[in-house]
GROMACS .gro file of C-alpha atoms in nm:
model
  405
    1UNK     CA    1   4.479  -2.778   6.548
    2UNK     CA    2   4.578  -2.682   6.171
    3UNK     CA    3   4.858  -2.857   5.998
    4UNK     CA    4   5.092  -2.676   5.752
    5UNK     CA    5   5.300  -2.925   5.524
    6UNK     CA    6   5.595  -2.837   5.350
    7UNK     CA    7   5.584  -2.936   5.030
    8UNK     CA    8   5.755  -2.662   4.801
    9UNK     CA    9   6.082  -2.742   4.830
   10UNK     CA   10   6.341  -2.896   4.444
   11UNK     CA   11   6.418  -3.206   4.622
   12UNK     CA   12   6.754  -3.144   4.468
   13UNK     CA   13   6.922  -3.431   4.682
   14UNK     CA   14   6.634  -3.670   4.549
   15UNK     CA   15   6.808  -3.692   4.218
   16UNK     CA   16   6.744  -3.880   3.989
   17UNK     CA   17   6.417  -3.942   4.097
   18UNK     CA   18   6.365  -3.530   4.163
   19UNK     CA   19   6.161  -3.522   3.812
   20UNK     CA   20   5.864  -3.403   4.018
   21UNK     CA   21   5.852  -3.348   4.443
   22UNK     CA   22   5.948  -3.672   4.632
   23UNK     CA   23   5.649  -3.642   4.817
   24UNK     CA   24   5.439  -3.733   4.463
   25UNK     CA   25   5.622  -4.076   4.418
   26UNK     CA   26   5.319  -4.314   4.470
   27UNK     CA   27   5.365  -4.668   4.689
   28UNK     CA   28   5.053  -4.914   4.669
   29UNK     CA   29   4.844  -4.666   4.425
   30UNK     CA   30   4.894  -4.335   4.631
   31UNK     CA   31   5.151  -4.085   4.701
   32UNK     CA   32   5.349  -4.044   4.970
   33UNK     CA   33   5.126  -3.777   5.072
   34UNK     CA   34   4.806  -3.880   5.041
   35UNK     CA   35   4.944  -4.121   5.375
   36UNK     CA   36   5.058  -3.850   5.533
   37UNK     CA   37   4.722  -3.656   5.499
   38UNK     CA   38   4.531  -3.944   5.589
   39UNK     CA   39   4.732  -4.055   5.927
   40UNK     CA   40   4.626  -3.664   6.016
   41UNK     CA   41   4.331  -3.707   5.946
   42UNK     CA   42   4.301  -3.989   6.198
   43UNK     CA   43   4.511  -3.767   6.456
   44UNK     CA   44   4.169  -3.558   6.416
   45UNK     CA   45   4.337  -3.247   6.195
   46UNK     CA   46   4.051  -3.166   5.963
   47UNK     CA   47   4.259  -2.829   5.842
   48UNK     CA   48   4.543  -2.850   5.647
   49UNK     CA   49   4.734  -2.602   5.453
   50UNK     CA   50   4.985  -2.741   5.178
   51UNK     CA   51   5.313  -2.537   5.092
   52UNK     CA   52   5.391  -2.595   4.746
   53UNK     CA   53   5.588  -2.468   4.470
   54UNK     CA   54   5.477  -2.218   4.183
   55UNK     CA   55   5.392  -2.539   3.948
   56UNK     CA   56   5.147  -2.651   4.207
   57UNK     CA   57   5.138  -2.981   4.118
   58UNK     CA   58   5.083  -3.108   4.485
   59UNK     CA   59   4.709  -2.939   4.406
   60UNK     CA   60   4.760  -3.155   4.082
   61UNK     CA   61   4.874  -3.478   4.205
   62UNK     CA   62   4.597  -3.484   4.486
   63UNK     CA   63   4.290  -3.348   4.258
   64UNK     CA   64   4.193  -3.693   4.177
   65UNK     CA   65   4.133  -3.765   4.561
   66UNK     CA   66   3.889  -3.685   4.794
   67UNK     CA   67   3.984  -3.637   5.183
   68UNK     CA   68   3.641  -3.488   5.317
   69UNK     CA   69   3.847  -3.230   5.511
   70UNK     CA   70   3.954  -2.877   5.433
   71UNK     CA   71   4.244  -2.843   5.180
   72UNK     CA   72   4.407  -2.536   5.123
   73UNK     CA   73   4.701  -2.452   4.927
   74UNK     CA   74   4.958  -2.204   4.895
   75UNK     CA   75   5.256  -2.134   4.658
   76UNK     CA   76   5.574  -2.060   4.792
   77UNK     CA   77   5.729  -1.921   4.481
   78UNK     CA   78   6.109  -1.961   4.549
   79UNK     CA   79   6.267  -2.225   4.774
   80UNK     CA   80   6.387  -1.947   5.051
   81UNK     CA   81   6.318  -2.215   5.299
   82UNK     CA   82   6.083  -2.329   5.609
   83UNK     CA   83   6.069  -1.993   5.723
   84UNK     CA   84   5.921  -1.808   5.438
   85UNK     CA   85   5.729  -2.134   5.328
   86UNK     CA   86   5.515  -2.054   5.701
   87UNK     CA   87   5.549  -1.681   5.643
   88UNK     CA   88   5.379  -1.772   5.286
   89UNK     CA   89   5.064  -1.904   5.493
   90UNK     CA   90   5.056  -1.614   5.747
   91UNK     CA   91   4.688  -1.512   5.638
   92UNK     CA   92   4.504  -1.880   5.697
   93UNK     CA   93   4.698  -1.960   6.027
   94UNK     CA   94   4.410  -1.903   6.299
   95UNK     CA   95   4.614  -2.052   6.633
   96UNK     CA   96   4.836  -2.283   6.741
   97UNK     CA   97   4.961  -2.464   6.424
   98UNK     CA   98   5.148  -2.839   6.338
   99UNK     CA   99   5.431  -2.841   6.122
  100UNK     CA  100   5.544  -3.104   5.915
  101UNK     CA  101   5.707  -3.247   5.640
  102UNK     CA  102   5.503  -3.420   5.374
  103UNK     CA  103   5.586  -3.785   5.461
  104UNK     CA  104   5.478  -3.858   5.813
  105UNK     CA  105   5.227  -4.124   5.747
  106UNK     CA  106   5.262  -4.222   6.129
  107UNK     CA  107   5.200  -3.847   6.267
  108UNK     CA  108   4.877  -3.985   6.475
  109UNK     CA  109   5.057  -4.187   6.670
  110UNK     CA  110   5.355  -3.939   6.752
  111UNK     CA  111   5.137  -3.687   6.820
  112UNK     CA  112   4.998  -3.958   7.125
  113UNK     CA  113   5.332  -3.910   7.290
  114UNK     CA  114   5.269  -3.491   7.382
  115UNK     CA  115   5.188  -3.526   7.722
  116UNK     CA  116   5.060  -3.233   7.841
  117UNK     CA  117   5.005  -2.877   7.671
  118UNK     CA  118   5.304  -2.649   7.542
  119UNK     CA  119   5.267  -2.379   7.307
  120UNK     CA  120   5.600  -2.488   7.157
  121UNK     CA  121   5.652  -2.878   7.087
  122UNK     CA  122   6.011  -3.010   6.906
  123UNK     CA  123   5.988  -3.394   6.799
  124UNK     CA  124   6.306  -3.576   6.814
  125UNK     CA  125   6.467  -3.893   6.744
  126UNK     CA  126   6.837  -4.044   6.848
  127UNK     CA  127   7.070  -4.036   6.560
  128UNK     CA  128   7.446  -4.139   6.482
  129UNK     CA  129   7.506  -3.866   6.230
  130UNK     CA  130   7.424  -3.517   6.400
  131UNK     CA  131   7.623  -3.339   6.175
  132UNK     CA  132   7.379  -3.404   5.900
  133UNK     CA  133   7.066  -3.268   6.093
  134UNK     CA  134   6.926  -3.008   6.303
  135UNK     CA  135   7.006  -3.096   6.663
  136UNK     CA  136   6.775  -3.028   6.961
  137UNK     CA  137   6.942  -2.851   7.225
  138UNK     CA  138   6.820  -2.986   7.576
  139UNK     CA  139   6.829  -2.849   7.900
  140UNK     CA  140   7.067  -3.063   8.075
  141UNK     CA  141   6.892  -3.029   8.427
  142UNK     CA  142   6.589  -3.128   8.207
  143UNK     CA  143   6.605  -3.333   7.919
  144UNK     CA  144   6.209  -3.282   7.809
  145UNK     CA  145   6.303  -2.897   7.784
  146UNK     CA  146   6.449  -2.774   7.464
  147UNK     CA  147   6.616  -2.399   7.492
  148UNK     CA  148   6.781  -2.437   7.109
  149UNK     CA  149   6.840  -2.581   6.791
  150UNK     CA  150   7.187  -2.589   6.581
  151UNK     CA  151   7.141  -2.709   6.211
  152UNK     CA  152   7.408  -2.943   6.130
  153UNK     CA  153   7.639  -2.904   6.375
  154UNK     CA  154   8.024  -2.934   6.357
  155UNK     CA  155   8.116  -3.310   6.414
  156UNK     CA  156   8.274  -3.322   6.783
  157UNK     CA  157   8.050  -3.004   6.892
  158UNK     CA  158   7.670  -3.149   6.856
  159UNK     CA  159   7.505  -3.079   7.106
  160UNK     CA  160   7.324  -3.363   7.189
  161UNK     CA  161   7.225  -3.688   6.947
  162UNK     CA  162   6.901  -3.610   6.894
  163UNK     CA  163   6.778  -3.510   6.551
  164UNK     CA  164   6.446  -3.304   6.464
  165UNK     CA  165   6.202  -3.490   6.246
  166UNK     CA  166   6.016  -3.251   6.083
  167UNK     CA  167   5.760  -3.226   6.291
  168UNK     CA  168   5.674  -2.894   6.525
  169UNK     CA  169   5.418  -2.774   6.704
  170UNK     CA  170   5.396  -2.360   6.692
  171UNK     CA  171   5.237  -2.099   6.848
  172UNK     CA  172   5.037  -1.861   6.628
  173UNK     CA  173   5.312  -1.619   6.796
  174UNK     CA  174   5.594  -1.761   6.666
  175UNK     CA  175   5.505  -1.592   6.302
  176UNK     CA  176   5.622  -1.286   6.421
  177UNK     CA  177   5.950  -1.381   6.478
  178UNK     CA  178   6.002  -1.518   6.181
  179UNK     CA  179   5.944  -1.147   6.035
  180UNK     CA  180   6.273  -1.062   6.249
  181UNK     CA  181   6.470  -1.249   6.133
  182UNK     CA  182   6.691  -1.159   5.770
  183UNK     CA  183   6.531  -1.336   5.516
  184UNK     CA  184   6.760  -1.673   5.465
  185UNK     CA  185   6.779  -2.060   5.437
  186UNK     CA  186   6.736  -2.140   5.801
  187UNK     CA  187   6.542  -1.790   5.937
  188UNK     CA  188   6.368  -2.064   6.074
  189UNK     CA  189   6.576  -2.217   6.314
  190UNK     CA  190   6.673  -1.847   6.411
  191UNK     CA  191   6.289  -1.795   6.481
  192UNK     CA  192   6.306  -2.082   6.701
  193UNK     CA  193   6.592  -1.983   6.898
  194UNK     CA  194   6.492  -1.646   6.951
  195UNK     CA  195   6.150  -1.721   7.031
  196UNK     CA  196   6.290  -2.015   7.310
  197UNK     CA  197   6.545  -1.723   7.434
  198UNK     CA  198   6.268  -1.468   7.477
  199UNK     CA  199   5.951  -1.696   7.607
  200UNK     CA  200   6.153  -2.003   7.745
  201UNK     CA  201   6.215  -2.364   7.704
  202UNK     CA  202   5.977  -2.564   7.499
  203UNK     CA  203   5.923  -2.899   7.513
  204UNK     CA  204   6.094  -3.154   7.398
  205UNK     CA  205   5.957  -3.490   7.257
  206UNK     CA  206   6.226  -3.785   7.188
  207UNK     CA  207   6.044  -4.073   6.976
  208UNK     CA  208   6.200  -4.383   7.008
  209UNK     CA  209   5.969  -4.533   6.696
  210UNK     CA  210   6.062  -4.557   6.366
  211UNK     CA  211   6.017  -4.261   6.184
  212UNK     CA  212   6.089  -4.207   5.787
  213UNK     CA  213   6.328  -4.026   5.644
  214UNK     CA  214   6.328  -3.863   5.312
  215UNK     CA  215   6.639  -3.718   5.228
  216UNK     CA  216   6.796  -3.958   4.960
  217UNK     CA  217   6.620  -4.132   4.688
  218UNK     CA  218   6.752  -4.483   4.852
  219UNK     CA  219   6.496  -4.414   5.185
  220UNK     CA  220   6.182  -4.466   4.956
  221UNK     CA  221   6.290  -4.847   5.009
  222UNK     CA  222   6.296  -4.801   5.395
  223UNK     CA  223   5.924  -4.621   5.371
  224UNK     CA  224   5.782  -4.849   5.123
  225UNK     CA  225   5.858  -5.165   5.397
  226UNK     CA  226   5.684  -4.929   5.650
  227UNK     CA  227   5.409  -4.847   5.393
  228UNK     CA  228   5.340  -5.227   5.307
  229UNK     CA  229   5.380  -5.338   5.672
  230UNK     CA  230   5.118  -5.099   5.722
  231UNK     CA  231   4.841  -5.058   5.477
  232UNK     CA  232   4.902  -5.336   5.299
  233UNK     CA  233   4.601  -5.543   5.212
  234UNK     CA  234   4.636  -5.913   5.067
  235UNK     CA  235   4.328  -5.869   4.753
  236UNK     CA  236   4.331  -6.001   4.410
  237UNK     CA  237   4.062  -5.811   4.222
  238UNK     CA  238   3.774  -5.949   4.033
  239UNK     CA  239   3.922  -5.860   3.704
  240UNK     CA  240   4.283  -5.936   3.751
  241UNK     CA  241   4.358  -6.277   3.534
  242UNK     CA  242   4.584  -6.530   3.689
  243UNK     CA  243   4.699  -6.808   3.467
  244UNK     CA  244   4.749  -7.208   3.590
  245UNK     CA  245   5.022  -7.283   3.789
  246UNK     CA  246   5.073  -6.930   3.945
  247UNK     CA  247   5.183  -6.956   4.323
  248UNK     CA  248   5.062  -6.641   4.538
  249UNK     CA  249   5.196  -6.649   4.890
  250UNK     CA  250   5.190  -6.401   5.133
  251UNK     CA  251   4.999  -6.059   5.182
  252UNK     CA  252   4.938  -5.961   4.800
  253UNK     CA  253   4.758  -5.743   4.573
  254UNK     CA  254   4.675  -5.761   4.231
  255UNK     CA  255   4.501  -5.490   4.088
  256UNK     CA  256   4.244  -5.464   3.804
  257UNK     CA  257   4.282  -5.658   3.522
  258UNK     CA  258   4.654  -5.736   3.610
  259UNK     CA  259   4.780  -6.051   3.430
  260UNK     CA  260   4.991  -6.299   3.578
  261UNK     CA  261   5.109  -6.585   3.326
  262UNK     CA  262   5.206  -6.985   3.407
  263UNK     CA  263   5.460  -7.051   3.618
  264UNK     CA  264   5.503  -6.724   3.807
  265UNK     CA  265   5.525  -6.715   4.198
  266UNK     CA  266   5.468  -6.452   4.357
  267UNK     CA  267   5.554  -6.384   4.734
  268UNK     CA  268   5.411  -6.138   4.953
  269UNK     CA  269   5.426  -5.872   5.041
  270UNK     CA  270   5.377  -5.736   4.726
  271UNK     CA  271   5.162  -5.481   4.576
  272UNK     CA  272   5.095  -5.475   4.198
  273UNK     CA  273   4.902  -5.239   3.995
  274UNK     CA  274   4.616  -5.247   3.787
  275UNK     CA  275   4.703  -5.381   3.443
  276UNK     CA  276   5.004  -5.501   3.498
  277UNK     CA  277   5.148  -5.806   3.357
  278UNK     CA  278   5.431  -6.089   3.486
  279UNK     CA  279   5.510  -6.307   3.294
  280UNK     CA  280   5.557  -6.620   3.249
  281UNK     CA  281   5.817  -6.822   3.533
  282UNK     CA  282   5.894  -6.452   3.703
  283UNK     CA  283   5.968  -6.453   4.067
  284UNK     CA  284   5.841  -6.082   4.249
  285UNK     CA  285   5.855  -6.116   4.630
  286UNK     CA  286   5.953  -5.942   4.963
  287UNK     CA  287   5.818  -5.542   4.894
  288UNK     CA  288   5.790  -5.511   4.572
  289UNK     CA  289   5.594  -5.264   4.461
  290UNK     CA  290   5.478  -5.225   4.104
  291UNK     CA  291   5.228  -4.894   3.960
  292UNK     CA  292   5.035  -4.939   3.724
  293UNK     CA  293   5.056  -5.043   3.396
  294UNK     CA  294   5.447  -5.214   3.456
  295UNK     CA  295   5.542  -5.520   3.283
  296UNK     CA  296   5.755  -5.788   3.420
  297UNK     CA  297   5.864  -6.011   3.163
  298UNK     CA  298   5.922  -6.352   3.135
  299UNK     CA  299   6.223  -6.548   3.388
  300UNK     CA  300   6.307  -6.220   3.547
  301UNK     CA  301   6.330  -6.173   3.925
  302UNK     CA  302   6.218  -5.857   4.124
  303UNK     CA  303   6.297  -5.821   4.494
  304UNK     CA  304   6.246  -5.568   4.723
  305UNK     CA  305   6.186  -5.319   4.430
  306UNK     CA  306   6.007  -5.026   4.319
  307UNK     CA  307   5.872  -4.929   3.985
  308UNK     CA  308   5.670  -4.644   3.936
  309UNK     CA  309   5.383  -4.647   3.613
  310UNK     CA  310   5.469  -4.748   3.299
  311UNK     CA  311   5.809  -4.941   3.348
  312UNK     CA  312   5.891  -5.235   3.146
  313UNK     CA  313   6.148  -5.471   3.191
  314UNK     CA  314   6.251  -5.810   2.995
  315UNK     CA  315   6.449  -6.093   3.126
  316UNK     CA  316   6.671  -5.975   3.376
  317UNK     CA  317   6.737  -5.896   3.804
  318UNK     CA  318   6.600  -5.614   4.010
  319UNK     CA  319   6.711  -5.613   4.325
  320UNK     CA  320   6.663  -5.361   4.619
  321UNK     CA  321   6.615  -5.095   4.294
  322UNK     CA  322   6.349  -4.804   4.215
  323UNK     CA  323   6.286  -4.757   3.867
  324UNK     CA  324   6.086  -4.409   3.796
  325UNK     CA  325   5.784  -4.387   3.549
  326UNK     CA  326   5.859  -4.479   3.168
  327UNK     CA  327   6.135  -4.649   3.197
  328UNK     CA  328   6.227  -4.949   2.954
  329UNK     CA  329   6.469  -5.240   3.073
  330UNK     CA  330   6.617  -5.443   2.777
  331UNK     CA  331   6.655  -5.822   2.834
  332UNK     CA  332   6.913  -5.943   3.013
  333UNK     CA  333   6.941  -5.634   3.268
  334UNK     CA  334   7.105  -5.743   3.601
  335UNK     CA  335   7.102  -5.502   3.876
  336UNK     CA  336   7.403  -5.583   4.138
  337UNK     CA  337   7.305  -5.528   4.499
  338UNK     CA  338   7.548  -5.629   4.690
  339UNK     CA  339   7.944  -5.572   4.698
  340UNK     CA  340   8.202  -5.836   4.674
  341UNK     CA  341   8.342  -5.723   5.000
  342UNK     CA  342   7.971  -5.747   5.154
  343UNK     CA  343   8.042  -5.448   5.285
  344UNK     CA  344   7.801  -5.096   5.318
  345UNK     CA  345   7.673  -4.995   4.964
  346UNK     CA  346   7.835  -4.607   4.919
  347UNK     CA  347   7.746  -4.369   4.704
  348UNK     CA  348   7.939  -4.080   4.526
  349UNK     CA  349   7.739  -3.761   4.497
  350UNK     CA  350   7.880  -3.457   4.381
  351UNK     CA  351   8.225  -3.569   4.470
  352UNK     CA  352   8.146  -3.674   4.805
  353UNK     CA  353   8.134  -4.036   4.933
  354UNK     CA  354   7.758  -4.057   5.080
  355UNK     CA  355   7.715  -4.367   5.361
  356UNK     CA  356   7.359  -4.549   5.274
  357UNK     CA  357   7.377  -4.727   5.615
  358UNK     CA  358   7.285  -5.041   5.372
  359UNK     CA  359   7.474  -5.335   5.287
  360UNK     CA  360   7.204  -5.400   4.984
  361UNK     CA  361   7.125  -5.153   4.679
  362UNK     CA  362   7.063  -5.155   4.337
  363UNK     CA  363   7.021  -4.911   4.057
  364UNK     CA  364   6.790  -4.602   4.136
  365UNK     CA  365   6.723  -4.474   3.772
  366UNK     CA  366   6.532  -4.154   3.661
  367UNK     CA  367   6.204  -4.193   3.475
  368UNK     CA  368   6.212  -4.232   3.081
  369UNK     CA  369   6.507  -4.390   3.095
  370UNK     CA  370   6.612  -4.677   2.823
  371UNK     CA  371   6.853  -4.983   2.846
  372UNK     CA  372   6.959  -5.232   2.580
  373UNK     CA  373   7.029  -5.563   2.605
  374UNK     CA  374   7.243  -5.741   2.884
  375UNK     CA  375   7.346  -5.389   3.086
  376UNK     CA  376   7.523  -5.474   3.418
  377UNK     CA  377   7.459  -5.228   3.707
  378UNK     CA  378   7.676  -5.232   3.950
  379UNK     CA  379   7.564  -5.205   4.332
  380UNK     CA  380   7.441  -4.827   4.451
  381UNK     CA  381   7.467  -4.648   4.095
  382UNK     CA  382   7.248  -4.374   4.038
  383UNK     CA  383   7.084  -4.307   3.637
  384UNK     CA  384   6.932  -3.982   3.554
  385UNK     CA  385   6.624  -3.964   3.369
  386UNK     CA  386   6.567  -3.943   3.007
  387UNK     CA  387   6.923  -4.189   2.931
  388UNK     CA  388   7.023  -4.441   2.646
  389UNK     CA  389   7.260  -4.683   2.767
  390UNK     CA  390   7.355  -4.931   2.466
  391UNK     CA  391   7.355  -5.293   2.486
  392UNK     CA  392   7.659  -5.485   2.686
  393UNK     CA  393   7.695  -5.178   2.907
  394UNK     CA  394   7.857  -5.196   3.245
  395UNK     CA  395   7.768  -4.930   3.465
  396UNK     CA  396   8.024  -4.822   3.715
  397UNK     CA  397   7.962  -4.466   3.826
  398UNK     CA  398   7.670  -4.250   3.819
  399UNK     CA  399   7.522  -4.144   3.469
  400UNK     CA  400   7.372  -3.792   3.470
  401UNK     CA  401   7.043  -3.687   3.277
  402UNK     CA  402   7.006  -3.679   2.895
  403UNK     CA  403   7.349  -3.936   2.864
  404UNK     CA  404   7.354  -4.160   2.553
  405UNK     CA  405   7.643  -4.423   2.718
   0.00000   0.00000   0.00000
């Protein structure tokens, strides 16, 4: 079977960390991606086309890595949606295809759950917000039939809790109905329905694992404790220097020539980069992840935390945060993660109060972005990329790109 992944879309409700596609944010070393092509790899796919946008830098992010299976790549050059994105890759589809978006790092073992053969496969999975996802429609007489899909349904009028994941299986056939339907945002799901109403029911999968989920910025923390719980290897590399008095527990890497000064404790599971550096008395613990080259400086505290290459940070707190490449945390930077109230961490996105489903979240800042000293975040605010936020700053609400505050 050939996979097709989906990777052309703006990622426009990624923001701030949108700089580049979500699906080129690296955890442990490697893009989300790279998982995803690996776990089909192991589900035996050894064809894979890539969708991705007219900057192709999915074909740049991945050059540096070699897979030993056949890569191809096409450029959808507008975001018109899945439909045209499979329409785009018309010519090198050869049969009966997989569909998928481009952060499934645990597609091999879904995949195990198709019992039987269908030409047309719909993975699902139970959710308590239908009305913010495409909704299988399921025979009623027979729940592992699907005869429709409704994308984002009215609340009250879903049709049934279960979500689609991203993941299809598709006859060669169903290509040309996409080519009858109007070119729009969801000619897909139109496809779909058309092709169930004219060839019948096809079958429905529910998955009752965890799957990720990729729509806002704050679910890279979710997949990173799925990446780590994983992949995760506990290694500390030849070159990597680690001072006296340095307390490693846990599953841990340290990369190459990674520097870890007196006093620090570290406590698994935590990945860090080659040549990074922690200084002296830190604590990191509990999924933190740190790219390369990121410096944790001396008596701060990172927890559950992501920072991408290149961030530096001085004294300060970073809890349940993701900090995008570049960035530069003055001393004294505390990152609030929790409310007063204790009470689920909310965000406000383009006037509209967004549930996180977490009762723990810090700052999720845009790459290249600059602090001063003693800046106070408070929990759940979101910092576009390329800010200056002056010394003694409390930060309240979101801050949008480009904002000296």
């Amino acid at each position: 079977m050939q996979a097709v992944i989906l990777a052309a879309g703006e990622s426009s409700r990624f923001w701030p960390l949108n700089q580049r596609h979500k699906c080129l944010l690296k955890i442990m070393g490697r893009p989300l991606i790279w998982y995803t092509i690996e776990s089909l790899k192991k589900a035996g796919v050894k064809d894979i086309i890539i969708i991705q946008g007219p900057q192709k830098e999915i074909e740049e992010g991945l050059k540096e890595y070699q897979f030993d299976i056949d890569i191809k790549y096409v450029v959808q050059p507008e975001p018109k949606g899945m439909g045209d994105a499979i329409l785009k890759a018309e010519s090198l589809v050869d049969g009966q295809f997989l569909v998928l978006d481009p952060y499934h790092f645990e597609i091999e073992d879904i995949l195990k759950l198709q019992k039987g053969k269908s030409e047309l496969v719909l993975f699902g999975k139970e959710t308590d917000r239908p009305w913010d996802y495409g909704i299988l429609v399921r025979d009623k007489s027979n729940p592992d039939k699907v005869i429709g899909l409704v994308e984002k349904p009215e609340k009250g009028k879903e049709p049934s809790n279960i979500r689609v994941i991203g993941i299809y299986i598709l006859p060669k056939e169903f290509i040309d109905y996409l080519k009858r339907i109007e070119e729009k945002m969801y000619a897909f799901e139109e496809a779909l329905n058309l092709y169930i109403k004219e060839k019948g029911a096809g079958l429905a999968i529910n998955v009752e694992q965890e799957v990720p989920s990729l729509k806002y910025p704050w679910d890279l923390l979710k997949i990173t404790k799925m990446l780590m719980d994983k992949y995760l290897k506990g290694k500390i590399e030849n070159s990597a220097q680690i001072s006296k008095n340095v307390v490693i527990k846990g599953k841990v890497y340290v990369g190459n020539n990674a520097k870890i000064y007196e006093g620090a404790v570290i406590k698994g599971p935590c990945y860090i980069g080659d040549n990074c550096v922690i200084g002296n008395n830190s604590l990191v613990r509990e999924y933190t992840n740190l790219e390369n080259n990121v410096l944790i400086g001396a008596l701060a505290e990172a927890t559950r935390s992501i920072f991408q290459e290149d961030v530096h940070t001085h004294s300060g707190y970073f809890g349940d945060s993701i900090f995008d490449k570049g960035c530069r945390l003055g001393a004294g930077t505390i990152t609030a993660n929790v409310r007063i109230d204790r009470g689920e961490v909310r965000l406000n996105i383009k006037g509209e109060k967004i549930k996180t489903g977490l009762d723990t979240l810090g700052v999720i800042m845009g790459e290249n972005t600059k602090t001063g000293i003693h800046c106070s975040f408070m929990p759940g605010k979101l910092i576009g990329s390329s800010c200056v936020i002056n010394a003694n700053s409390v930060i309240s609400e979101n801050i949008e790109d480009n904002t000296i505050f």
